[in-house]
């Protein structure tokens, strides 16, 4: 009796235990403006979310850019709160566009260029994770002394909108392999 070969790192990096869920959608209408929590938003390919300041910029300036949308894991909000000595941290404080639960967003960035991964949200939207979303100095204002360091490693990820469409709170978030390397 022969056993199946052990999975490779390539195989393992494409396996996820479950789908995630969109817990919150937040828009930044202008720099330093309060976040707006919405139940739905239109993702615009190569731009960002309608109503967010990143999508409002001239389309030509954003083409190929890596930061159309920012995402954070809901599970990291509790870690940030603990590291700041707070009881909780609301979804608005880290200033990310999408709060996702149940899926390791850091693992949704492909380790292999020839085997890209995409986040498929709801029926149509596809995002490419482009890197970590490092905290800014505003986290000290929002979270208090040490807020910047509490966010380091827990700040979420940045993403490009590959395919636009409607996003809703409650949408399923799946990490999938793509057939061809992504552009950029």
Coordinates of C-alpha atoms in Angstrom, one line a residue, residues 7-182:
X7 CA 1.7 18.1 0.3
X8 CA 4.2 20.6 -0.9
X9 CA 4.4 24.2 0.4
X10 CA 2.7 25.3 -2.8
X11 CA -0.2 22.9 -2.1
X12 CA -0.4 24.0 1.6
X13 CA -0.3 27.7 0.8
X14 CA -3.5 27.3 -1.3
X15 CA -5.6 25.5 1.3
X16 CA -7.9 27.4 3.6
X17 CA -10.0 25.8 6.3
X18 CA -13.0 27.9 5.7
X19 CA -14.4 31.0 4.0
X20 CA -14.5 34.3 5.8
X21 CA -17.2 36.9 6.1
X22 CA -17.4 40.6 5.6
X23 CA -18.2 42.0 9.1
X24 CA -18.0 45.8 8.3
X25 CA -17.5 48.1 5.3
X26 CA -16.1 51.5 6.1
X27 CA -15.4 54.5 3.8
X28 CA -12.9 57.4 4.2
X29 CA -14.6 60.2 2.3
X30 CA -11.6 62.6 2.9
X31 CA -8.2 62.7 4.6
X32 CA -8.7 62.7 8.4
X33 CA -12.5 62.6 8.0
X34 CA -14.5 60.3 10.2
X35 CA -15.0 56.8 8.8
X36 CA -18.5 56.1 7.4
X37 CA -19.9 52.6 8.1
X38 CA -22.1 51.4 5.3
X39 CA -24.0 48.1 4.6
X40 CA -22.9 48.0 1.0
X41 CA -20.5 49.6 -1.4
X42 CA -19.5 49.3 -5.0
X43 CA -16.0 48.2 -5.7
X44 CA -14.6 49.8 -8.8
X45 CA -11.9 47.9 -10.7
X46 CA -8.5 49.5 -10.5
X47 CA -9.9 52.3 -8.3
X48 CA -11.3 51.2 -4.9
X49 CA -14.7 51.6 -3.2
X50 CA -17.2 54.2 -4.4
X51 CA -17.3 57.0 -1.8
X52 CA -13.9 56.3 -0.5
X53 CA -11.1 58.9 -1.0
X54 CA -8.9 56.3 -2.8
X55 CA -11.5 55.8 -5.5
X56 CA -12.1 59.5 -5.8
X57 CA -8.6 60.2 -7.1
X58 CA -8.0 60.4 -10.8
X59 CA -8.3 57.0 -12.4
X60 CA -5.0 57.4 -14.3
X61 CA -3.1 57.9 -11.0
X62 CA -4.4 54.7 -9.5
X63 CA -3.9 52.3 -12.4
X64 CA -1.6 49.6 -11.3
X65 CA -1.3 50.9 -7.7
X66 CA -1.3 48.5 -4.9
X67 CA -3.6 50.2 -2.4
X68 CA -7.2 50.5 -3.6
X69 CA -8.7 48.9 -0.6
X70 CA -7.5 48.1 3.0
X71 CA -8.6 45.1 5.0
X72 CA -8.2 44.0 8.6
X73 CA -9.1 40.8 10.3
X74 CA -11.9 41.1 12.9
X75 CA -9.9 38.8 15.1
X76 CA -7.0 41.3 15.2
X77 CA -9.2 44.0 16.8
X78 CA -9.3 42.1 20.1
X79 CA -5.5 41.7 19.9
X80 CA -5.0 45.4 19.3
X81 CA -7.4 46.2 22.2
X82 CA -5.4 43.9 24.5
X83 CA -2.1 45.4 23.5
X84 CA -3.5 49.0 24.1
X85 CA -5.0 48.0 27.5
X86 CA -8.5 48.7 26.2
X87 CA -11.7 46.7 26.6
X88 CA -12.3 46.8 22.8
X89 CA -11.4 48.5 19.6
X90 CA -14.2 49.4 17.2
X91 CA -13.9 48.7 13.5
X92 CA -13.6 52.5 12.7
X93 CA -10.5 53.1 14.8
X94 CA -7.9 51.3 12.6
X95 CA -9.3 53.1 9.5
X96 CA -9.5 50.1 7.2
X97 CA -12.2 49.7 4.5
X98 CA -13.2 46.1 5.1
X99 CA -13.3 44.0 8.3
X100 CA -13.2 40.3 7.6
X101 CA -13.6 37.4 10.0
X102 CA -12.7 33.8 9.7
X103 CA -10.0 34.0 7.1
X104 CA -6.2 34.7 7.6
X105 CA -5.8 37.7 5.3
X106 CA -2.0 37.5 5.5
X107 CA -2.1 34.0 4.1
X108 CA -4.2 35.2 1.2
X109 CA -1.1 36.8 -0.4
X110 CA 0.5 34.3 -2.8
X111 CA 4.0 32.9 -1.9
X112 CA 4.5 32.0 -5.6
X113 CA 4.3 34.5 -8.4
X114 CA 3.2 31.8 -10.9
X115 CA 0.4 30.7 -8.6
X116 CA -1.5 33.9 -7.7
X117 CA -4.3 34.0 -5.2
X118 CA -7.3 36.3 -5.2
X119 CA -10.0 37.1 -2.6
X120 CA -13.4 36.6 -4.1
X121 CA -16.0 38.5 -2.1
X122 CA -19.7 37.9 -2.7
X123 CA -20.7 37.1 -6.3
X124 CA -18.3 39.2 -8.3
X125 CA -15.6 41.2 -6.5
X126 CA -12.0 40.0 -6.8
X127 CA -9.1 41.5 -4.9
X128 CA -5.4 40.9 -5.0
X129 CA -3.6 41.2 -1.7
X130 CA -0.6 43.4 -2.4
X131 CA 1.1 43.8 1.0
X132 CA 0.8 44.6 4.7
X133 CA -1.1 47.8 5.7
X134 CA 1.3 49.3 8.2
X135 CA -0.1 51.6 10.9
X136 CA 0.4 55.4 10.7
X137 CA 1.1 57.9 13.4
X138 CA -2.7 58.6 13.7
X139 CA -3.0 55.3 15.6
X140 CA -1.5 57.1 18.7
X141 CA -4.4 59.6 18.4
X142 CA -7.0 57.0 17.9
X143 CA -5.8 54.3 20.4
X144 CA -3.7 56.3 22.9
X145 CA 0.0 55.9 23.9
X146 CA 1.4 52.8 22.3
X147 CA -1.4 52.5 19.7
X148 CA 1.1 52.6 16.8
X149 CA 3.0 49.6 18.2
X150 CA -0.1 47.8 19.2
X151 CA -1.2 47.9 15.5
X152 CA 2.2 46.7 14.1
X153 CA 1.7 43.2 12.8
X154 CA -2.0 43.5 13.2
X155 CA -2.7 46.4 10.8
X156 CA -4.2 44.3 8.0
X157 CA -3.4 44.3 4.3
X158 CA -3.7 46.4 1.2
X159 CA -5.3 45.2 -2.0
X160 CA -6.0 46.0 -5.6
X161 CA -9.5 45.7 -7.0
X162 CA -9.2 43.4 -10.0
X163 CA -12.9 42.9 -10.7
X164 CA -15.5 45.3 -9.3
X165 CA -19.0 44.7 -8.1
X166 CA -21.3 45.1 -5.1
X167 CA -19.9 44.3 -1.6
X168 CA -22.3 43.7 1.3
X169 CA -21.9 43.2 5.0
X170 CA -22.3 39.4 5.4
X171 CA -20.8 38.5 2.1
X172 CA -18.7 35.4 1.9
X173 CA -14.9 35.9 1.4
X174 CA -13.0 33.0 -0.3
X175 CA -9.3 32.8 -1.2
X176 CA -8.9 31.1 -4.6
X177 CA -6.1 30.4 -7.0
X178 CA -6.2 32.0 -10.4
X179 CA -5.5 30.4 -13.7
X180 CA -2.9 33.0 -14.9
X181 CA -0.4 35.3 -13.2
X182 CA -1.8 38.7 -12.2

